């Protein structure tokens, strides 16, 4: 979300995404160090700590100022959410949180000697275990503090295609790191998903940023990990991608679609609905199965003004409401 005021952002989210939609715990990157995607998730790690260097976030032996700032921002946002929910007459039971996945964190965090954690199989394993344990503790905190009963966790894996293809650059930039085996990706996701569910998460959705040609591997890994669904930008789905998405839906899992780009003017509800229903019907998917679909913005809203963020969320819920009407009439 845009800005630096968690109260304002939480009211926007709660106001626009109340029942039957899915509100989320806000994240405000504009606040600086510790409120970015990597810092937010690093604050959840169990037994591992981070600080900021000119080249990025680095794993360190003990918590310092940067780690404490990340932890403080996370606690503040959660406490604000609890306060806002406490003043609502009908707060609903659902909530969504998000975090960076184990592969993205390994690519974004650096070891003591200055190379990415992604370069070391042992470091990747330790980081995945730390994230699973720490994220489970975070889920427990969210459930206890918010009082919600149905929590969805979205695990974001930006840059996954480069990780799978071995095209992530080294710290020096002169070469690239070896690709991570697909079975290791699935196992890391499985470890995390199992820990999140054990802590009380109702749904775990994998959100990989992958090229269209890598989507079959992504769907396979998410399925092997036991994820409840996969989240992808609508623009990334070609015919083959939609076919794999259809298999996911027919297998009883969820499909999350990033449908509205905050950097572009909204195409309107009719056009947004058509962009989804056209491939849906071409694949022979029943309109009654639209309940497996969740819509979200195609990118974060941090670059927008608060009023523009509100308008985009409103356009999103209107599109969802229209699809719900189609489903009800099927």
mmCIF file of C-alpha atoms in Angstrom:
data_model
loop_
_atom_site.group_PDB
_atom_site.id
_atom_site.type_symbol
_atom_site.label_atom_id
_atom_site.label_comp_id
_atom_site.label_asym_id
_atom_site.label_seq_id
_atom_site.Cartn_x
_atom_site.Cartn_y
_atom_site.Cartn_z
ATOM 1 C CA UNK A 1 0.000 0.000 0.000
ATOM 2 C CA UNK A 2 1.102 3.629 -0.547
ATOM 3 C CA UNK A 3 2.198 6.105 2.072
ATOM 4 C CA UNK A 4 3.576 5.720 5.560
ATOM 5 C CA UNK A 5 0.417 5.735 7.684
ATOM 6 C CA UNK A 6 -0.667 2.202 8.656
ATOM 7 C CA UNK A 7 -3.935 3.442 10.163
ATOM 8 C CA UNK A 8 -5.039 5.151 6.934
ATOM 9 C CA UNK A 9 -4.024 2.154 4.802
ATOM 10 C CA UNK A 10 -5.722 -0.329 7.109
ATOM 11 C CA UNK A 11 -8.979 1.643 6.983
ATOM 12 C CA UNK A 12 -8.787 1.698 3.165
ATOM 13 C CA UNK A 13 -8.228 -2.063 2.993
ATOM 14 C CA UNK A 14 -10.900 -2.874 5.554
ATOM 15 C CA UNK A 15 -13.358 -0.511 3.884
ATOM 16 C CA UNK A 16 -12.911 -1.766 0.334
ATOM 17 C CA UNK A 17 -12.214 -5.457 0.970
ATOM 18 C CA UNK A 18 -14.680 -6.345 3.704
ATOM 19 C CA UNK A 19 -16.947 -9.398 3.493
ATOM 20 C CA UNK A 20 -17.330 -11.215 1.139
ATOM 21 C CA UNK A 21 -13.903 -10.086 -0.030
ATOM 22 C CA UNK A 22 -10.524 -10.757 1.569
ATOM 23 C CA UNK A 23 -8.790 -7.947 3.524
ATOM 24 C CA UNK A 24 -5.075 -8.127 4.208
ATOM 25 C CA UNK A 25 -2.433 -6.972 6.645
ATOM 26 C CA UNK A 26 -0.944 -3.820 5.124
ATOM 27 C CA UNK A 27 2.686 -3.328 4.156
ATOM 28 C CA UNK A 28 4.121 0.164 3.606
ATOM 29 C CA UNK A 29 7.479 0.136 1.758
ATOM 30 C CA UNK A 30 7.628 3.951 1.737
ATOM 31 C CA UNK A 31 8.538 3.868 5.434
ATOM 32 C CA UNK A 32 11.992 2.696 4.368
ATOM 33 C CA UNK A 33 14.369 0.049 5.713
ATOM 34 C CA UNK A 34 12.528 -2.881 7.232
ATOM 35 C CA UNK A 35 9.189 -2.157 5.578
ATOM 36 C CA UNK A 36 10.241 -3.479 2.155
ATOM 37 C CA UNK A 37 9.357 -7.010 1.040
ATOM 38 C CA UNK A 38 12.670 -8.559 2.063
ATOM 39 C CA UNK A 39 12.898 -6.750 5.387
ATOM 40 C CA UNK A 40 9.300 -7.622 6.255
ATOM 41 C CA UNK A 41 9.911 -11.343 5.775
ATOM 42 C CA UNK A 42 13.382 -11.225 7.339
ATOM 43 C CA UNK A 43 11.724 -9.973 10.526
ATOM 44 C CA UNK A 44 9.943 -13.339 10.711
ATOM 45 C CA UNK A 45 13.072 -15.514 10.522
ATOM 46 C CA UNK A 46 13.722 -17.802 13.489
ATOM 47 C CA UNK A 47 17.282 -17.679 14.795
ATOM 48 C CA UNK A 48 18.637 -15.673 11.845
ATOM 49 C CA UNK A 49 19.173 -11.923 11.756
ATOM 50 C CA UNK A 50 19.841 -9.312 9.086
ATOM 51 C CA UNK A 51 21.285 -5.883 8.491
ATOM 52 C CA UNK A 52 21.486 -3.591 5.478
ATOM 53 C CA UNK A 53 24.656 -3.149 3.449
ATOM 54 C CA UNK A 54 25.209 -1.111 0.266
ATOM 55 C CA UNK A 55 24.553 -4.278 -1.769
ATOM 56 C CA UNK A 56 21.392 -5.272 0.115
ATOM 57 C CA UNK A 57 20.241 -7.299 3.123
ATOM 58 C CA UNK A 58 22.906 -9.470 4.791
ATOM 59 C CA UNK A 59 22.612 -12.336 7.269
ATOM 60 C CA UNK A 60 24.394 -11.534 10.539
ATOM 61 C CA UNK A 61 25.012 -13.182 13.915
ATOM 62 C CA UNK A 62 22.915 -10.896 16.116
ATOM 63 C CA UNK A 63 20.049 -8.440 15.682
ATOM 64 C CA UNK A 64 20.996 -4.817 15.067
ATOM 65 C CA UNK A 65 19.171 -1.591 14.301
ATOM 66 C CA UNK A 66 17.982 -2.670 10.833
ATOM 67 C CA UNK A 67 16.565 -5.944 12.119
ATOM 68 C CA UNK A 68 14.830 -4.163 14.992
ATOM 69 C CA UNK A 69 13.296 -1.646 12.578
ATOM 70 C CA UNK A 70 11.876 -4.474 10.469
ATOM 71 C CA UNK A 71 10.473 -6.234 13.522
ATOM 72 C CA UNK A 72 9.009 -3.002 14.899
ATOM 73 C CA UNK A 73 7.247 -2.204 11.609
ATOM 74 C CA UNK A 74 5.685 -5.651 11.500
ATOM 75 C CA UNK A 75 4.468 -5.431 15.102
ATOM 76 C CA UNK A 76 3.088 -1.923 14.515
ATOM 77 C CA UNK A 77 1.088 -2.971 11.457
ATOM 78 C CA UNK A 78 -0.375 -5.952 13.270
ATOM 79 C CA UNK A 79 -1.331 -3.911 16.322
ATOM 80 C CA UNK A 80 -2.974 -1.273 14.131
ATOM 81 C CA UNK A 81 -4.958 -4.008 12.392
ATOM 82 C CA UNK A 82 -6.154 -5.336 15.742
ATOM 83 C CA UNK A 83 -7.221 -1.853 16.851
ATOM 84 C CA UNK A 84 -9.168 -1.207 13.645
ATOM 85 C CA UNK A 85 -10.859 -4.619 13.761
ATOM 86 C CA UNK A 86 -11.778 -3.966 17.380
ATOM 87 C CA UNK A 87 -13.826 -0.941 16.315
ATOM 88 C CA UNK A 88 -15.771 -2.751 13.579
ATOM 89 C CA UNK A 89 -19.319 -4.021 14.039
ATOM 90 C CA UNK A 90 -18.930 -6.862 11.519
ATOM 91 C CA UNK A 91 -15.230 -7.560 10.982
ATOM 92 C CA UNK A 92 -15.711 -10.940 9.301
ATOM 93 C CA UNK A 93 -13.571 -14.009 9.838
ATOM 94 C CA UNK A 94 -11.101 -13.871 6.931
ATOM 95 C CA UNK A 95 -7.695 -12.277 6.568
ATOM 96 C CA UNK A 96 -4.730 -12.530 4.204
ATOM 97 C CA UNK A 97 -1.038 -12.048 4.877
ATOM 98 C CA UNK A 98 1.893 -12.319 2.503
ATOM 99 C CA UNK A 99 5.575 -13.098 2.774
ATOM 100 C CA UNK A 100 8.505 -13.795 0.499
ATOM 101 C CA UNK A 101 9.193 -17.443 -0.159
ATOM 102 C CA UNK A 102 12.356 -19.380 0.681
ATOM 103 C CA UNK A 103 13.849 -19.148 -2.821
ATOM 104 C CA UNK A 104 13.271 -15.415 -3.156
ATOM 105 C CA UNK A 105 14.750 -14.852 0.295
ATOM 106 C CA UNK A 106 17.807 -16.947 -0.560
ATOM 107 C CA UNK A 107 18.267 -14.837 -3.684
ATOM 108 C CA UNK A 108 17.826 -11.547 -1.811
ATOM 109 C CA UNK A 109 19.883 -12.210 1.345
ATOM 110 C CA UNK A 110 23.684 -12.224 1.336
ATOM 111 C CA UNK A 111 26.096 -14.299 3.398
ATOM 112 C CA UNK A 112 28.972 -12.926 5.490
ATOM 113 C CA UNK A 113 31.431 -13.160 2.592
ATOM 114 C CA UNK A 114 29.148 -11.133 0.348
ATOM 115 C CA UNK A 115 27.618 -13.789 -1.924
ATOM 116 C CA UNK A 116 23.925 -14.576 -2.133
ATOM 117 C CA UNK A 117 22.602 -17.300 0.177
ATOM 118 C CA UNK A 118 21.220 -18.864 -3.012
ATOM 119 C CA UNK A 119 24.766 -19.905 -3.907
ATOM 120 C CA UNK A 120 25.075 -22.355 -0.989
ATOM 121 C CA UNK A 121 22.837 -25.436 -0.677
ATOM 122 C CA UNK A 122 23.358 -25.559 3.094
ATOM 123 C CA UNK A 123 22.470 -21.885 3.460
ATOM 124 C CA UNK A 124 19.343 -22.391 1.370
ATOM 125 C CA UNK A 125 18.290 -25.275 3.596
ATOM 126 C CA UNK A 126 18.955 -23.371 6.824
ATOM 127 C CA UNK A 127 17.097 -20.333 5.516
ATOM 128 C CA UNK A 128 14.095 -22.429 4.415
ATOM 129 C CA UNK A 129 13.901 -24.061 7.858
ATOM 130 C CA UNK A 130 14.257 -20.712 9.633
ATOM 131 C CA UNK A 131 11.535 -19.167 7.479
ATOM 132 C CA UNK A 132 9.163 -22.084 8.043
ATOM 133 C CA UNK A 133 9.574 -21.874 11.810
ATOM 134 C CA UNK A 134 9.436 -18.091 11.987
ATOM 135 C CA UNK A 135 6.510 -17.729 9.595
ATOM 136 C CA UNK A 136 4.565 -20.282 11.624
ATOM 137 C CA UNK A 137 5.132 -18.137 14.700
ATOM 138 C CA UNK A 138 3.951 -15.099 12.751
ATOM 139 C CA UNK A 139 0.766 -16.913 11.717
ATOM 140 C CA UNK A 140 0.074 -17.735 15.351
ATOM 141 C CA UNK A 141 0.643 -14.074 16.278
ATOM 142 C CA UNK A 142 -1.679 -12.847 13.525
ATOM 143 C CA UNK A 143 -4.460 -15.232 14.509
ATOM 144 C CA UNK A 144 -4.160 -14.341 18.188
ATOM 145 C CA UNK A 145 -3.877 -10.584 17.698
ATOM 146 C CA UNK A 146 -6.492 -10.163 14.968
ATOM 147 C CA UNK A 147 -8.995 -12.660 16.312
ATOM 148 C CA UNK A 148 -9.706 -13.916 12.784
ATOM 149 C CA UNK A 149 -10.450 -17.591 12.229
ATOM 150 C CA UNK A 150 -9.605 -18.098 8.539
ATOM 151 C CA UNK A 151 -6.154 -16.963 7.488
ATOM 152 C CA UNK A 152 -4.737 -17.185 3.956
ATOM 153 C CA UNK A 153 -0.976 -16.944 3.457
ATOM 154 C CA UNK A 154 0.381 -15.919 0.051
ATOM 155 C CA UNK A 155 3.996 -16.978 -0.501
ATOM 156 C CA UNK A 156 5.610 -14.698 -3.080
ATOM 157 C CA UNK A 157 8.539 -15.952 -5.163
ATOM 158 C CA UNK A 158 9.685 -13.087 -7.437
ATOM 159 C CA UNK A 159 12.469 -13.949 -9.840
ATOM 160 C CA UNK A 160 11.657 -17.652 -9.805
ATOM 161 C CA UNK A 161 12.403 -18.145 -13.512
ATOM 162 C CA UNK A 162 15.956 -16.885 -13.028
ATOM 163 C CA UNK A 163 16.382 -19.176 -10.015
ATOM 164 C CA UNK A 164 15.155 -22.201 -11.975
ATOM 165 C CA UNK A 165 17.210 -21.331 -15.060
ATOM 166 C CA UNK A 166 20.457 -20.462 -13.287
ATOM 167 C CA UNK A 167 20.520 -16.852 -14.482
ATOM 168 C CA UNK A 168 20.662 -15.084 -11.099
ATOM 169 C CA UNK A 169 23.871 -13.001 -11.147
ATOM 170 C CA UNK A 170 26.544 -13.419 -8.502
ATOM 171 C CA UNK A 171 27.367 -10.513 -6.209
ATOM 172 C CA UNK A 172 30.148 -9.445 -8.579
ATOM 173 C CA UNK A 173 27.878 -9.643 -11.608
ATOM 174 C CA UNK A 174 30.547 -11.451 -13.646
ATOM 175 C CA UNK A 175 28.849 -14.827 -13.646
ATOM 176 C CA UNK A 176 25.599 -16.496 -12.648
ATOM 177 C CA UNK A 177 24.649 -18.919 -9.903
ATOM 178 C CA UNK A 178 23.716 -22.521 -10.590
ATOM 179 C CA UNK A 179 20.051 -23.312 -10.986
ATOM 180 C CA UNK A 180 18.186 -24.685 -7.992
ATOM 181 C CA UNK A 181 16.764 -28.169 -8.646
ATOM 182 C CA UNK A 182 13.010 -28.220 -9.057
ATOM 183 C CA UNK A 183 12.590 -30.927 -6.445
ATOM 184 C CA UNK A 184 14.340 -28.649 -3.932
ATOM 185 C CA UNK A 185 11.933 -25.831 -4.783
ATOM 186 C CA UNK A 186 8.946 -28.113 -4.183
ATOM 187 C CA UNK A 187 10.441 -29.417 -0.923
ATOM 188 C CA UNK A 188 11.115 -25.899 0.390
ATOM 189 C CA UNK A 189 7.531 -24.914 -0.392
ATOM 190 C CA UNK A 190 6.242 -28.109 1.225
ATOM 191 C CA UNK A 191 8.212 -27.446 4.416
ATOM 192 C CA UNK A 192 6.844 -23.921 4.607
ATOM 193 C CA UNK A 193 3.251 -24.865 3.748
ATOM 194 C CA UNK A 194 3.188 -27.657 6.335
ATOM 195 C CA UNK A 195 4.499 -25.320 9.043
ATOM 196 C CA UNK A 196 1.970 -22.606 8.164
ATOM 197 C CA UNK A 197 -0.949 -25.027 8.303
ATOM 198 C CA UNK A 198 0.265 -26.522 11.577
ATOM 199 C CA UNK A 199 0.225 -22.982 13.006
ATOM 200 C CA UNK A 200 -3.393 -22.462 11.925
ATOM 201 C CA UNK A 201 -3.316 -21.128 8.351
ATOM 202 C CA UNK A 202 -6.399 -22.221 6.425
ATOM 203 C CA UNK A 203 -4.953 -21.717 2.933
ATOM 204 C CA UNK A 204 -1.449 -21.446 1.453
ATOM 205 C CA UNK A 205 -1.105 -19.938 -2.031
ATOM 206 C CA UNK A 206 2.143 -19.831 -4.007
ATOM 207 C CA UNK A 207 2.719 -16.627 -6.026
ATOM 208 C CA UNK A 208 5.669 -17.169 -8.369
ATOM 209 C CA UNK A 209 6.912 -14.544 -10.810
ATOM 210 C CA UNK A 210 7.771 -16.825 -13.711
ATOM 211 C CA UNK A 211 7.901 -16.627 -17.476
ATOM 212 C CA UNK A 212 5.155 -18.324 -19.445
ATOM 213 C CA UNK A 213 7.475 -21.138 -20.569
ATOM 214 C CA UNK A 214 8.294 -21.952 -16.926
ATOM 215 C CA UNK A 215 4.688 -22.167 -15.747
ATOM 216 C CA UNK A 216 4.364 -25.966 -16.204
ATOM 217 C CA UNK A 217 7.262 -26.478 -13.784
ATOM 218 C CA UNK A 218 5.747 -23.933 -11.406
ATOM 219 C CA UNK A 219 2.339 -25.607 -11.372
ATOM 220 C CA UNK A 220 3.982 -29.003 -10.838
ATOM 221 C CA UNK A 221 6.102 -27.743 -7.935
ATOM 222 C CA UNK A 222 3.140 -26.007 -6.283
ATOM 223 C CA UNK A 223 1.076 -29.176 -6.622
ATOM 224 C CA UNK A 224 3.888 -31.317 -5.194
ATOM 225 C CA UNK A 225 4.186 -28.913 -2.279
ATOM 226 C CA UNK A 226 0.506 -29.323 -1.471
ATOM 227 C CA UNK A 227 -0.310 -25.661 -2.027
ATOM 228 C CA UNK A 228 -3.989 -24.765 -2.019
ATOM 229 C CA UNK A 229 -3.571 -22.530 -5.027
ATOM 230 C CA UNK A 230 -1.299 -20.642 -7.397
ATOM 231 C CA UNK A 231 -1.252 -16.891 -7.966
ATOM 232 C CA UNK A 232 -0.244 -15.490 -11.367
ATOM 233 C CA UNK A 233 -0.667 -12.281 -13.365
ATOM 234 C CA UNK A 234 -3.434 -12.654 -15.917
ATOM 235 C CA UNK A 235 -1.098 -11.191 -18.557
ATOM 236 C CA UNK A 236 1.369 -14.083 -18.071
ATOM 237 C CA UNK A 237 -1.122 -16.791 -19.028
ATOM 238 C CA UNK A 238 -0.948 -17.924 -22.631
ATOM 239 C CA UNK A 239 -3.030 -20.829 -23.979
ATOM 240 C CA UNK A 240 -0.772 -23.439 -22.374
ATOM 241 C CA UNK A 241 -0.767 -21.526 -19.094
ATOM 242 C CA UNK A 242 -4.549 -21.390 -19.055
ATOM 243 C CA UNK A 243 -4.689 -25.124 -19.719
ATOM 244 C CA UNK A 244 -2.506 -25.784 -16.673
ATOM 245 C CA UNK A 245 -4.621 -23.351 -14.674
ATOM 246 C CA UNK A 246 -7.705 -25.307 -15.707
ATOM 247 C CA UNK A 247 -6.087 -28.517 -14.452
ATOM 248 C CA UNK A 248 -5.436 -26.787 -11.132
ATOM 249 C CA UNK A 249 -9.065 -25.755 -10.818
ATOM 250 C CA UNK A 250 -10.378 -29.173 -11.831
ATOM 251 C CA UNK A 251 -8.107 -30.718 -9.174
ATOM 252 C CA UNK A 252 -9.889 -28.652 -6.536
ATOM 253 C CA UNK A 253 -7.225 -25.995 -6.031
ATOM 254 C CA UNK A 254 -7.494 -22.220 -6.242
ATOM 255 C CA UNK A 255 -6.382 -19.829 -8.971
ATOM 256 C CA UNK A 256 -5.463 -16.288 -7.991
ATOM 257 C CA UNK A 257 -5.212 -13.788 -10.837
ATOM 258 C CA UNK A 258 -3.538 -10.391 -10.907
ATOM 259 C CA UNK A 259 -5.985 -8.572 -13.140
ATOM 260 C CA UNK A 260 -5.667 -4.796 -12.782
ATOM 261 C CA UNK A 261 -2.365 -2.985 -13.262
ATOM 262 C CA UNK A 262 -2.059 0.078 -10.997
ATOM 263 C CA UNK A 263 0.242 1.690 -13.585
ATOM 264 C CA UNK A 264 -2.553 1.690 -16.178
ATOM 265 C CA UNK A 265 -6.060 3.073 -16.292
ATOM 266 C CA UNK A 266 -8.711 0.525 -15.341
ATOM 267 C CA UNK A 267 -10.340 -0.969 -18.460
ATOM 268 C CA UNK A 268 -13.725 -1.057 -16.725
ATOM 269 C CA UNK A 269 -15.725 -3.885 -15.208
ATOM 270 C CA UNK A 270 -17.127 -5.244 -18.483
ATOM 271 C CA UNK A 271 -13.703 -5.495 -20.123
ATOM 272 C CA UNK A 272 -12.146 -6.971 -16.980
ATOM 273 C CA UNK A 273 -14.817 -9.639 -16.727
ATOM 274 C CA UNK A 274 -14.491 -10.449 -20.442
ATOM 275 C CA UNK A 275 -10.700 -10.897 -20.128
ATOM 276 C CA UNK A 276 -11.332 -13.694 -17.638
ATOM 277 C CA UNK A 277 -14.521 -15.279 -18.925
ATOM 278 C CA UNK A 278 -13.325 -15.593 -22.527
ATOM 279 C CA UNK A 279 -10.432 -18.025 -21.840
ATOM 280 C CA UNK A 280 -12.453 -19.617 -19.034
ATOM 281 C CA UNK A 281 -15.216 -20.601 -21.450
ATOM 282 C CA UNK A 282 -12.823 -21.506 -24.276
ATOM 283 C CA UNK A 283 -11.279 -24.135 -22.010
ATOM 284 C CA UNK A 284 -14.675 -25.551 -21.153
ATOM 285 C CA UNK A 285 -14.515 -24.546 -17.495
ATOM 286 C CA UNK A 286 -17.934 -24.337 -15.912
ATOM 287 C CA UNK A 287 -19.061 -20.909 -14.783
ATOM 288 C CA UNK A 288 -20.144 -22.536 -11.545
ATOM 289 C CA UNK A 289 -16.446 -23.157 -10.826
ATOM 290 C CA UNK A 290 -15.658 -19.427 -10.738
ATOM 291 C CA UNK A 291 -15.659 -19.811 -6.955
ATOM 292 C CA UNK A 292 -12.125 -21.193 -7.303
ATOM 293 C CA UNK A 293 -10.978 -17.780 -8.526
ATOM 294 C CA UNK A 294 -9.592 -14.884 -6.466
ATOM 295 C CA UNK A 295 -8.735 -11.521 -8.012
ATOM 296 C CA UNK A 296 -6.022 -9.128 -6.880
ATOM 297 C CA UNK A 297 -4.040 -6.229 -8.361
ATOM 298 C CA UNK A 298 -1.409 -7.209 -10.914
ATOM 299 C CA UNK A 299 1.242 -5.327 -8.915
ATOM 300 C CA UNK A 300 1.701 -3.636 -5.571
ATOM 301 C CA UNK A 301 -0.016 -0.305 -4.928
ATOM 302 C CA UNK A 302 2.938 1.434 -3.272
ATOM 303 C CA UNK A 303 3.465 3.695 -6.278
ATOM 304 C CA UNK A 304 -0.092 5.058 -6.253
ATOM 305 C CA UNK A 305 -1.802 7.773 -4.236
ATOM 306 C CA UNK A 306 -4.152 6.575 -1.455
ATOM 307 C CA UNK A 307 -7.241 7.686 -3.414
ATOM 308 C CA UNK A 308 -6.003 5.831 -6.509
ATOM 309 C CA UNK A 309 -5.387 2.715 -4.416
ATOM 310 C CA UNK A 310 -8.931 2.952 -3.116
ATOM 311 C CA UNK A 311 -10.327 3.311 -6.642
ATOM 312 C CA UNK A 312 -8.361 0.299 -7.893
ATOM 313 C CA UNK A 313 -9.587 -1.861 -5.017
ATOM 314 C CA UNK A 314 -13.132 -0.723 -5.739
ATOM 315 C CA UNK A 315 -12.741 -1.670 -9.417
ATOM 316 C CA UNK A 316 -11.387 -5.035 -8.309
ATOM 317 C CA UNK A 317 -14.333 -5.794 -6.033
ATOM 318 C CA UNK A 318 -16.804 -4.718 -8.722
ATOM 319 C CA UNK A 319 -15.181 -7.146 -11.148
ATOM 320 C CA UNK A 320 -15.353 -9.905 -8.532
ATOM 321 C CA UNK A 321 -18.993 -9.089 -7.796
ATOM 322 C CA UNK A 322 -19.814 -9.303 -11.500
ATOM 323 C CA UNK A 323 -18.127 -12.715 -11.756
ATOM 324 C CA UNK A 324 -20.025 -13.855 -8.665
ATOM 325 C CA UNK A 325 -23.241 -12.855 -10.438
ATOM 326 C CA UNK A 326 -22.249 -14.925 -13.482
ATOM 327 C CA UNK A 327 -21.511 -17.847 -11.187
ATOM 328 C CA UNK A 328 -24.852 -17.498 -9.368
ATOM 329 C CA UNK A 329 -26.731 -17.556 -12.673
ATOM 330 C CA UNK A 330 -24.906 -20.610 -13.992
#
